[in-house]
XYZ file of C-alpha atoms in Angstrom:
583
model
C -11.489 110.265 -20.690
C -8.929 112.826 -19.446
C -8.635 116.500 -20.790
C -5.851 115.028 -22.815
C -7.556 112.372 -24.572
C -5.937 109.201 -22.214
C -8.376 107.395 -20.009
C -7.900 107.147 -16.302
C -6.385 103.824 -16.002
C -5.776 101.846 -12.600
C -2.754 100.136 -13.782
C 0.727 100.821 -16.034
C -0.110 97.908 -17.761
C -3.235 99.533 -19.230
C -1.268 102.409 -20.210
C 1.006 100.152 -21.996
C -1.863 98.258 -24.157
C -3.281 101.783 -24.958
C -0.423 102.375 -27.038
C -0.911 99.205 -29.206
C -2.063 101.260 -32.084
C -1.287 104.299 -32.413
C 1.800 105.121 -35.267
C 2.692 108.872 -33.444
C 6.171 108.532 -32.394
C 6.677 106.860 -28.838
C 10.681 107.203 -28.305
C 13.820 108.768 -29.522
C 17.337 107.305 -29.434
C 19.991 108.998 -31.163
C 19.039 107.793 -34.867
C 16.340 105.449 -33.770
C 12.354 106.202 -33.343
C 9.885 104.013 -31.890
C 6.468 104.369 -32.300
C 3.614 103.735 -29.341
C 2.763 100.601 -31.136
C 6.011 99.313 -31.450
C 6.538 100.044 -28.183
C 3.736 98.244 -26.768
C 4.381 95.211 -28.719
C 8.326 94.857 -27.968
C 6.603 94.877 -24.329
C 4.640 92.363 -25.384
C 7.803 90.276 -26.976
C 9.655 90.450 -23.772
C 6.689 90.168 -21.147
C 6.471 86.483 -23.573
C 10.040 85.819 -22.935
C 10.041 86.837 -19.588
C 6.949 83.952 -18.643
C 9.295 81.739 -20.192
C 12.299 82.923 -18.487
C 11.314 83.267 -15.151
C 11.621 80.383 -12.500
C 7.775 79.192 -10.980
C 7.341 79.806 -7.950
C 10.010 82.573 -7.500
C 9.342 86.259 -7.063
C 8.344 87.770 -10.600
C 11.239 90.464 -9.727
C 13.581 91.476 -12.839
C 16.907 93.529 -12.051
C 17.514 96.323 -14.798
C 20.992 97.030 -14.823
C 21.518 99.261 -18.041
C 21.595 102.994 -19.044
C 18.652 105.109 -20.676
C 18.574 103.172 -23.745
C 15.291 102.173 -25.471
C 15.612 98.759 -23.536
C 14.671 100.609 -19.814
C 11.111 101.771 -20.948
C 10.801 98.869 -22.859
C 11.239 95.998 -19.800
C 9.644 98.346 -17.507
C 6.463 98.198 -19.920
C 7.092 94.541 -20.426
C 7.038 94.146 -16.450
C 4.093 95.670 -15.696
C 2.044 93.703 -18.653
C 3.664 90.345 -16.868
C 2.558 91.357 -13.145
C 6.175 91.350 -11.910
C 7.982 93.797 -11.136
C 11.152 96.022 -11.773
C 14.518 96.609 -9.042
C 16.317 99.256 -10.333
C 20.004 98.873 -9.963
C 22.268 101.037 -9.429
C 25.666 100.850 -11.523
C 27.212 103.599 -9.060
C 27.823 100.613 -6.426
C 30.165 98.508 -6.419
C 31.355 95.277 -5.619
C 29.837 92.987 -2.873
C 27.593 96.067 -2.224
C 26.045 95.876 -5.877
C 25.770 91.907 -5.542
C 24.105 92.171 -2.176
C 21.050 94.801 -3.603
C 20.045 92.179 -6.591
C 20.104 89.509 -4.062
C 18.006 91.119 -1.795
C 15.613 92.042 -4.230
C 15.363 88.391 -5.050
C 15.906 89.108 -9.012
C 15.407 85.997 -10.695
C 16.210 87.619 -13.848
C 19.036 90.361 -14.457
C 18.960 92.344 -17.396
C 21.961 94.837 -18.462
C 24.203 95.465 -20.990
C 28.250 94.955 -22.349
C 29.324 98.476 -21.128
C 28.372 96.985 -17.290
C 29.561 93.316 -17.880
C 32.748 94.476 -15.864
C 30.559 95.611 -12.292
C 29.788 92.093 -12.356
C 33.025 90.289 -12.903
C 33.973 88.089 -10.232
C 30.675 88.765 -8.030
C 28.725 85.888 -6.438
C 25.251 86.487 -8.328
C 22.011 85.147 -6.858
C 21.103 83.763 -9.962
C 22.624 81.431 -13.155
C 24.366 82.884 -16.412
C 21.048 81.656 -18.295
C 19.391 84.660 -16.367
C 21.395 87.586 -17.053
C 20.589 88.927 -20.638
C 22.542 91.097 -22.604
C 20.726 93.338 -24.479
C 23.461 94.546 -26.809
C 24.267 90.733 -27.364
C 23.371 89.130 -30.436
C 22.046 85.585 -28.588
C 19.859 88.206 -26.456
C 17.579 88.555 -30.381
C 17.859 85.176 -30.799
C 15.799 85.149 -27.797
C 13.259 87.345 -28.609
C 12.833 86.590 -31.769
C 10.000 83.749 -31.280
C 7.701 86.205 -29.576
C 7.901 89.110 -31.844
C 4.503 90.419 -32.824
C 2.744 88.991 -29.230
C -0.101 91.346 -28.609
C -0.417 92.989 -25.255
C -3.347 91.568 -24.550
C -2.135 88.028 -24.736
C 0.336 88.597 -21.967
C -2.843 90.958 -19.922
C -4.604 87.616 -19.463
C -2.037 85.904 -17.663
C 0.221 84.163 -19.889
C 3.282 84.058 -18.196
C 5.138 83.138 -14.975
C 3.620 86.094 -12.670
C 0.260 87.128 -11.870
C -1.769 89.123 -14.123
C -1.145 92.864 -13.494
C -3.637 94.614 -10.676
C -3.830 97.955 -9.210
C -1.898 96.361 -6.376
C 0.391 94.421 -8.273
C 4.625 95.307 -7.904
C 5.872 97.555 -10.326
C 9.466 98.867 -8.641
C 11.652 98.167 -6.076
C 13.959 101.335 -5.869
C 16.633 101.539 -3.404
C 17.207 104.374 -1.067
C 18.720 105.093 2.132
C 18.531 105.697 5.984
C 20.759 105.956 8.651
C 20.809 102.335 9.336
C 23.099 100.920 7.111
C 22.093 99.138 3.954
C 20.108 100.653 0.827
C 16.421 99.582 1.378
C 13.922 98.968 -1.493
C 10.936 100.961 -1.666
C 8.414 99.322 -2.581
C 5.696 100.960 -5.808
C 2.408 99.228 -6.947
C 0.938 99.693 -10.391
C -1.952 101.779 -9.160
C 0.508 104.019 -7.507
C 2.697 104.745 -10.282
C -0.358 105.231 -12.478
C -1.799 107.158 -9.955
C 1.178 109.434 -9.868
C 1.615 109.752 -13.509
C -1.891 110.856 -14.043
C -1.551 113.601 -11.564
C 1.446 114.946 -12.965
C -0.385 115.232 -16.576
C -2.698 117.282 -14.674
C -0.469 119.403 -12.643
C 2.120 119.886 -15.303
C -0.297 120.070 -18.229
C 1.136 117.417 -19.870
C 0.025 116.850 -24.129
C 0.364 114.415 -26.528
C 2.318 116.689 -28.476
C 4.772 116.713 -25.368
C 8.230 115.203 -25.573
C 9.691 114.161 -21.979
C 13.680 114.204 -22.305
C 14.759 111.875 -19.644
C 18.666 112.615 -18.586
C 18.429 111.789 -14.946
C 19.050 107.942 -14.333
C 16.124 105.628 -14.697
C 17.534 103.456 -11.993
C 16.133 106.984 -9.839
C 12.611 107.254 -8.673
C 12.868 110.647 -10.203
C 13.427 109.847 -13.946
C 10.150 106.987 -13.744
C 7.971 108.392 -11.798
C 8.057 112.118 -12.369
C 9.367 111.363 -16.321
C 7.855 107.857 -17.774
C 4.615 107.758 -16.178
C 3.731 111.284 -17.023
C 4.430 110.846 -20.385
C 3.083 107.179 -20.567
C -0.423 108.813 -18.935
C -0.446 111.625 -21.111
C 0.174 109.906 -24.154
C 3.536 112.030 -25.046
C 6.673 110.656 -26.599
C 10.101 110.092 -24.704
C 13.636 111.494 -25.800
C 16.456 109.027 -23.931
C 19.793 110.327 -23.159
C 22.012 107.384 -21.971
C 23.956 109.348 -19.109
C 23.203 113.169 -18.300
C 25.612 115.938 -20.175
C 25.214 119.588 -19.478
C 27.338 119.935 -22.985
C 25.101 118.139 -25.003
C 21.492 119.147 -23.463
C 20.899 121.890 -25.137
C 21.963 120.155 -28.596
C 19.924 117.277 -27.317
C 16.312 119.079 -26.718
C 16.523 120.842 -29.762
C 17.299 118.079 -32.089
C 14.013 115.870 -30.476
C 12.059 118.650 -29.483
C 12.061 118.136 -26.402
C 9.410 120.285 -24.410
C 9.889 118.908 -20.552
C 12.565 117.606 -18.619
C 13.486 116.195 -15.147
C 16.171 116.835 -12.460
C 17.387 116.904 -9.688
C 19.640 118.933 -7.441
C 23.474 118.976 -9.466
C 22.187 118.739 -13.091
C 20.777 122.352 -13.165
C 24.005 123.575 -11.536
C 26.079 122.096 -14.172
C 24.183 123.254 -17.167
C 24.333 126.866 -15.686
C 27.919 126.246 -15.556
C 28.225 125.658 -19.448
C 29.467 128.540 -21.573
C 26.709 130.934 -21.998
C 25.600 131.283 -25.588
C 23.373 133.743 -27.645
C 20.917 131.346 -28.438
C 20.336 129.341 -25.468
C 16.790 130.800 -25.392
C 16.187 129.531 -29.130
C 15.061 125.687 -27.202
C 11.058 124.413 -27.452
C 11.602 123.692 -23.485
C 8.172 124.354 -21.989
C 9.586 123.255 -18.247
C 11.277 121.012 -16.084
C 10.478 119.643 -12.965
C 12.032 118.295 -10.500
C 14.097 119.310 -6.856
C 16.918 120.638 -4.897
C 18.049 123.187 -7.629
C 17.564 126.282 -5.187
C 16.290 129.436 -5.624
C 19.102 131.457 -7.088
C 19.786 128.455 -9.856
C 15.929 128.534 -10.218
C 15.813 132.169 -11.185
C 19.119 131.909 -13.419
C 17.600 129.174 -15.543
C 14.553 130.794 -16.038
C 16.836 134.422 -16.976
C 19.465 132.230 -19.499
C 17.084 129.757 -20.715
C 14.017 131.080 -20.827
C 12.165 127.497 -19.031
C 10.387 128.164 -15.697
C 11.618 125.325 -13.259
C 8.826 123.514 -11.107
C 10.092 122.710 -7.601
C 8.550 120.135 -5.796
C 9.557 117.500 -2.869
C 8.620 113.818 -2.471
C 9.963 111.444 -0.313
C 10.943 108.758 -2.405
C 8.601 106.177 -0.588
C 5.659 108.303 -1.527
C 4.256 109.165 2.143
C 4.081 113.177 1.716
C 4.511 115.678 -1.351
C 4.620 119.250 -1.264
C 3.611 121.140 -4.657
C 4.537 124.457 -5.631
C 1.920 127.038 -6.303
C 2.378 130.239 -7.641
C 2.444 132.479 -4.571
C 5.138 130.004 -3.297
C 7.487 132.677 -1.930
C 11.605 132.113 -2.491
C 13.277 130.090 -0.264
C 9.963 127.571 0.480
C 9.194 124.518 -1.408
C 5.281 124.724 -1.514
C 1.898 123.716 -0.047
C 0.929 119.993 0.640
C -0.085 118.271 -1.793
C -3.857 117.453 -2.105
C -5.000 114.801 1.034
C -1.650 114.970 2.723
C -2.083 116.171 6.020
C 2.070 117.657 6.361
C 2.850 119.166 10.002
C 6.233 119.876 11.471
C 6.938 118.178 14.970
C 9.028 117.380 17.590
C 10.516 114.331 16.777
C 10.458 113.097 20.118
C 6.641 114.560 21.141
C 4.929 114.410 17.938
C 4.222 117.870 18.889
C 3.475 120.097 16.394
C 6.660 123.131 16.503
C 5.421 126.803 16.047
C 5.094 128.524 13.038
C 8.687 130.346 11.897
C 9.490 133.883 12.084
C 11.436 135.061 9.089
C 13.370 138.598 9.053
C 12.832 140.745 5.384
C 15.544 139.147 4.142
C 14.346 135.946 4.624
C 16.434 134.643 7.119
C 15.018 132.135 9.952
C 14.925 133.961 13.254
C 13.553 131.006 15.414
C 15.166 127.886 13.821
C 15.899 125.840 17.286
C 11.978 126.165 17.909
C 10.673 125.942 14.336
C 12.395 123.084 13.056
C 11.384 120.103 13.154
C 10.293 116.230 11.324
C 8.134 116.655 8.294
C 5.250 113.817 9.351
C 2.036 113.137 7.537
C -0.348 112.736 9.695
C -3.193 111.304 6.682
C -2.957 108.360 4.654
C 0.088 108.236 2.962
C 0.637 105.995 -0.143
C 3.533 104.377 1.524
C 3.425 100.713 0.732
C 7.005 99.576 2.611
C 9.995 98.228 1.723
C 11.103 95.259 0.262
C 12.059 92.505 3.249
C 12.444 95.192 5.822
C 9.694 95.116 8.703
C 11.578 97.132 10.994
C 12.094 99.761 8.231
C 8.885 99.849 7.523
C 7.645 99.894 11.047
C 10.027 102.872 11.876
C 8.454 104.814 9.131
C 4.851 104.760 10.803
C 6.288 103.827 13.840
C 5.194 100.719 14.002
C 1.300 102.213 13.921
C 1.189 100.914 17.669
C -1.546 102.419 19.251
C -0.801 105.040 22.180
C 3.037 105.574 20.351
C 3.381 108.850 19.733
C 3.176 109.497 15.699
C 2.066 105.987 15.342
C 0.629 105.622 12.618
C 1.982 108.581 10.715
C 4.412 109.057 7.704
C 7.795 110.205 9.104
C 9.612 111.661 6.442
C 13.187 111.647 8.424
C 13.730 114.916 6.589
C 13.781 118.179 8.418
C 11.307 121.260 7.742
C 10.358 124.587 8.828
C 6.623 126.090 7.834
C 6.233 129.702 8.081
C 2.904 131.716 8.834
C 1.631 131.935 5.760
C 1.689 127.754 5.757
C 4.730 127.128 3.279
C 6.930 124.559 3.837
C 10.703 125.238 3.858
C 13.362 122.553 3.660
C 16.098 122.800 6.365
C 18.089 119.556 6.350
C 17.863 115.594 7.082
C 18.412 113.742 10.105
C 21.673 113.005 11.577
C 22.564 109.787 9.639
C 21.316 110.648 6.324
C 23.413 111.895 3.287
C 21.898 112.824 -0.202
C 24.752 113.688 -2.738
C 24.321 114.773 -6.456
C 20.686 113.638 -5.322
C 21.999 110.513 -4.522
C 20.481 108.808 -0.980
C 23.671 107.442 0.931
C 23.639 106.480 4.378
C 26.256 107.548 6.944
C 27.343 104.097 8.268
C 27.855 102.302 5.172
C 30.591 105.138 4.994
C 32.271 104.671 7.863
C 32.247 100.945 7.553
C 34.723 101.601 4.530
C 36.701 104.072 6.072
C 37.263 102.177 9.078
C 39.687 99.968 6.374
C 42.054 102.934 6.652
C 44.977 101.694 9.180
C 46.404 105.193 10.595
C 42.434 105.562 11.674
C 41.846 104.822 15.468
C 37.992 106.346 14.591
C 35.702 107.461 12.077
C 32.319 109.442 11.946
C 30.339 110.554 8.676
C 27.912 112.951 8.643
C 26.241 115.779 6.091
C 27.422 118.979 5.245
C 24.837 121.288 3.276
C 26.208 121.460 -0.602
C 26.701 125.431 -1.261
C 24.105 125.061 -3.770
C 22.102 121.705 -3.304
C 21.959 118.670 -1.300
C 24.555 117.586 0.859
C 28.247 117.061 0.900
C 30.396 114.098 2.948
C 32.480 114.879 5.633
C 34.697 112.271 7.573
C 36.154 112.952 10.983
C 39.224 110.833 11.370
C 40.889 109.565 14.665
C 44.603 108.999 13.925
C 46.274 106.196 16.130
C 48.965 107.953 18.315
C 51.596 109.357 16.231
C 50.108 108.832 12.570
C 49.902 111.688 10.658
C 47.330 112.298 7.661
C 48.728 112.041 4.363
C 46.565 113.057 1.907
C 47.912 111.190 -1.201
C 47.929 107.962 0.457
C 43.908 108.258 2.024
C 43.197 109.160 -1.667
C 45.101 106.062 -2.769
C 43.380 104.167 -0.153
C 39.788 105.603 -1.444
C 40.612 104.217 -4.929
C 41.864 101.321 -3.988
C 37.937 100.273 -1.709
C 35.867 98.128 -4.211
C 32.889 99.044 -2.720
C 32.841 102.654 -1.816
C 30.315 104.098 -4.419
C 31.116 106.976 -6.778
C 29.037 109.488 -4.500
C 30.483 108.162 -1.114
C 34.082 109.753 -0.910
C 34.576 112.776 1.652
C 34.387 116.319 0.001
C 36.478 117.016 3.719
C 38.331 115.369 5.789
C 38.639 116.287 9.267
C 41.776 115.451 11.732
C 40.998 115.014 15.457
C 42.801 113.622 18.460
C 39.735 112.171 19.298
C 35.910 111.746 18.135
C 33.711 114.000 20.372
C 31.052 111.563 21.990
C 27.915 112.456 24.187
C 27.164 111.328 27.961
C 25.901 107.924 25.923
C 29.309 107.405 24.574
C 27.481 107.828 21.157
C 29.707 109.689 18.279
C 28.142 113.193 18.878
C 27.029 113.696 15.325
C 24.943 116.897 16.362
C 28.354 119.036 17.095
C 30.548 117.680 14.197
C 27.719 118.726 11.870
C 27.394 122.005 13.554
C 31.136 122.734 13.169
C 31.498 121.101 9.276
C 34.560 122.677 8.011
C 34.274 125.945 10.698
C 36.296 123.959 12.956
C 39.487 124.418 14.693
C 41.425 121.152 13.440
C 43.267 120.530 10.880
C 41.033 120.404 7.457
C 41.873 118.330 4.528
C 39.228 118.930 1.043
C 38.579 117.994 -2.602
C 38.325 121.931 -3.761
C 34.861 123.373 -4.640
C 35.521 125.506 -7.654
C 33.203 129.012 -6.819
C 33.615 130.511 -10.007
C 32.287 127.851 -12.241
C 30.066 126.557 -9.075
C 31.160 123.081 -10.141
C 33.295 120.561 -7.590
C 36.325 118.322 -8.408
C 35.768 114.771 -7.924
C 35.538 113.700 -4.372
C 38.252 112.107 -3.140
C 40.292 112.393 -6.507
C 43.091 114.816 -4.363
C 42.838 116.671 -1.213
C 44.726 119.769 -0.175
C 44.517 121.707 3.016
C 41.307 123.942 3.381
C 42.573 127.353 4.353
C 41.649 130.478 5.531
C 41.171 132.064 1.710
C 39.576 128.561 1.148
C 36.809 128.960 3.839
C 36.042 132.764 3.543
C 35.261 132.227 -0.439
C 33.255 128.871 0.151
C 31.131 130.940 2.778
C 30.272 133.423 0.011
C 29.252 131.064 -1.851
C 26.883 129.862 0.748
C 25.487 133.305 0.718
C 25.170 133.978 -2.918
C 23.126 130.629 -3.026
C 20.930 131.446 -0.270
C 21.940 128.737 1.801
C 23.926 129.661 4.658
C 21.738 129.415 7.411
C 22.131 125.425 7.018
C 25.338 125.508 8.141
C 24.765 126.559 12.210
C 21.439 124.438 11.824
């Protein structure tokens, strides 16, 4: 038995049938509470339906289309007692783009709910209208209603449609990005999730007592792995909040007590921007944990709130974590985490870079020679992605022997360690977005943008958020004699079905023509080096410094003056982050 009176087990499903049970309360919904037990056996219920309802012979894969209501936890728990597995779907995309990721995740059963009935209007679905339940939808307890009160351990010996659950069994497919187009889906295993949740009771000290108020998306690696297994490990109750709201967290975690939390990046930003109040203190928040906050927002939510933040990074295919200790200095993310072997290298040598030389201040002083790939060179727990050999070869490089790197984890995300051996993030590669801590990729961008007709040209690329994360920026070739109108590119950005809610350009750049290098390849390199420091014409969607909050993108550009840049620049350096702009 663990310290915290759960057993080690190898799988989620395990986890689940431990609850069977035990009366403590297992979730909280607005009005509604859920005990363990009845959590475990509405798992049960649907693991029953879902033998029934899936096709043989097709992959056990269920789509989850739905906000954090009670009905998330539930199929995910229901999954893993089945064997199959869960693709998280994002209900940010749009339009053939949200059609193609639950075809490509082979769902053979979609589950969602009448507030996202509309995404799917009119799409061509890879599967019939028998197959898509409605959980809000009375015929959807009709359903269910013949296998209420199912035991878990009827569906643990194989009763339905997919394989009894193993260590190595599917649990998620999770999408996230690259810089070659398309979302891929990383691929988790049972033993891995369970593995992961038992390591964050232990590092975060998780207890029964514990109530884990999950507010980032559950669609998000970040909200299951680093939320629900924890707390399904540790035995702890969940607190479900269907979208995140900086206006009603506070309310929120005092009214279910909550005493941990998840995040990432934005969502600490935007609570710090909420009026400050007397009492914010008066909350039973032990911690949160999560990434990209920064250290300035770190510190402020520790001083306002009185909750220490824990800052950690994980790729989101699980081949290197760094964990933060508590001589962690500002400004670095942390130590490996236990059996990863993390090194910074040339991306083209595998070499290992040196060491980097930081002023008193803090500042990088050697960031063309110190910065590098984060690899990891041990055994990773990357297990691939979903119908993607060449994505999954280019993350170990295709373990060919004599290849440089082969056989390591290459994060594609950009580092700097410094002599005392902490890691410091500095970036990602050229292609590679992440906004509001969403994973976009660069060409999927410009493939929308290339729609707009006075464009001759278009390249995407990253500029570092002032606070986490990145922002988009869009270079734009106009055809001889077009001019940019602002109004009508917004128009135009309204009017694409399938350009996501995180993929519209915070600026817009105007040049006669896209710089390219002796390859005749967009020079990517130079645009990002110049961002909005450059000497054309720029077009933005207004960062607003005082309340550190930004407008919508793409909801109305104006031209990005002189006052404009000099006040987004302090901003930069009141955050601590404007040595990622020349990097």
């Amino acid at each position: 038995m663990a310290a915290n009176g759960t057993s080690n087990a190898g799988t989620i499903a395990e986890l689940v049938r431990a609850q069977w049970g035990d009366h403590r309360i297992g979730a909280k919904y607005g009005d509604r509470a859920l005990t363990h037990h009845e959590l475990a056996g509405g798992a049960a219920a649907r693991a029953a339906l879902l033998g029934e309802l899936l096709p043989r012979g097709a992959e056990p894969h269920l789509g989850v289309l739905l906000d954090n209501v009670p009905e998330y936890p539930l199929w995910l728990s229901a999954a893993a007692l089945a064997g199959a597995a869960v693709a998280g779907i994002n209900p940010t995309r749009r339009g053939p783009e949200l059609a193609r990721d639950i075809s490509h995740t082979d769902c053979a059963l979609l589950i969602t709910e009448r507030a996202h009935l509309p995404l799917l209007a009119g799409l061509a679905l890879p599967l019939p209208p028998e197959r898509v339940l409605v959980v809000d939808d009375p015929a959807y307890e009709e359903l269910l209603a013949p296998y209420e009160g199912t035991p878990p351990d009827q569906i643990a010996a194989g009763s339905t449609a997919a394989r009894p659950p193993t260590p190595d069994s599917r649990m998620l497919l999770y999408f996230t990005s690259g810089s070659t187009g398309a979302p891929k889906a990383a691929l988790c295993s049972q033993g891995r999730l369970a593995a992961a949740g038992h390591s964050l009771v232990g590092y975060l000290g998780v207890r029964r007592d514990d109530v884990h108020y999950l507010c980032m998306p559950m669609f998000h690696g970040n909200a299951v792995i680093a939320g629900w297994a924890p707390a399904l490990a540790g035995g702890a109750a969940l607190a479900l909040r269907r979208r995140f709201s900086a206006s009603v967290f506070l309310p929120d975690v005092r009214r279910y007590g909550a005493t941990y939390f998840t995040y990432v990046g934005r969502a600490v930003q935007y609570l710090l921007a909420t009026p400050p109040a007397p009492d914010d203190r008066d909350n039973p928040l032990r911690t949160g944990f999560g990434t990209e906050a920064g250290t300035v927002d770190t510190a402020r939510f520790a001083e306002r709130f009185g909750v220490r933040l824990i800052e950690g990074y994980g790729s989101s295919e699980g081949g290197a974590a760094i964990q933060r200790t508590p001589d962690t200095p500002p400004g670095a993310v942390g130590r490996p985490a236990p059996g990863d072997d993390l090194a910074v290298v040339d991306p083209e040598t595998g070499t290992e870079l040196p060491r980097a030389r930081l002023d008193p201040a803090g500042r990088l002083l050697n960031g063309e020679q110190a910065i590098g790939e984060l690899v990891n060179r041990g055994r990773s727990s990357f297990e691939g992605y979903w119908r993607n050999p060449g994505a999954t070869a280019a993350r170990t490089r295709g373990r060919a022997e004599g290849r440089v790197g082969a056989g390591w984890y290459w994060t594609g995300d950009l580092f700097f360690r410094d002599t005392d051996g902490f890691f410091h993030f500095a970036g990602r590669t050229d292609d590679r977005l992440r906004v509001d801590s969403e994973n976009l990729a660069a060409a999927m961008i410009e493939n929308i943008l290339a729609r707009y007709a006075p464009a001759a040209g278009v390249a995407v690329y990253a500029v570092p958020d002032p606070v986490a994360g990145d922002q988009v920026m869009a270079a734009l070739a106009l055809h001889e004699g077009a001019v940019f109108d602002p109004d009508d590119f917004a128009a135009f950005l309204a009017a694409q079905p399938d350009l996501g809610t995180k993929m519209a350009p915070r600026f817009v750049r105007t040049v006669a023509a896209l710089p390219v290098t002796a390859t005749n390849k967009v020079h990517r390199v130079a645009l990002r080096r110049a961002g909005f420091r450059c000497p054309e014409p720029v077009w933005w969607s207004p960062v607003t410094s005082a309340a550190r909050t930004t407008a919508p993108a793409g909801s109305g550009y104006r031209p990005f003056t002189d006052e404009d840049r000099v006040a987004l620049l302090a901003l930069y350096r009141d955050q601590g982050r404007a040595h990622l702009l020349d990097r």
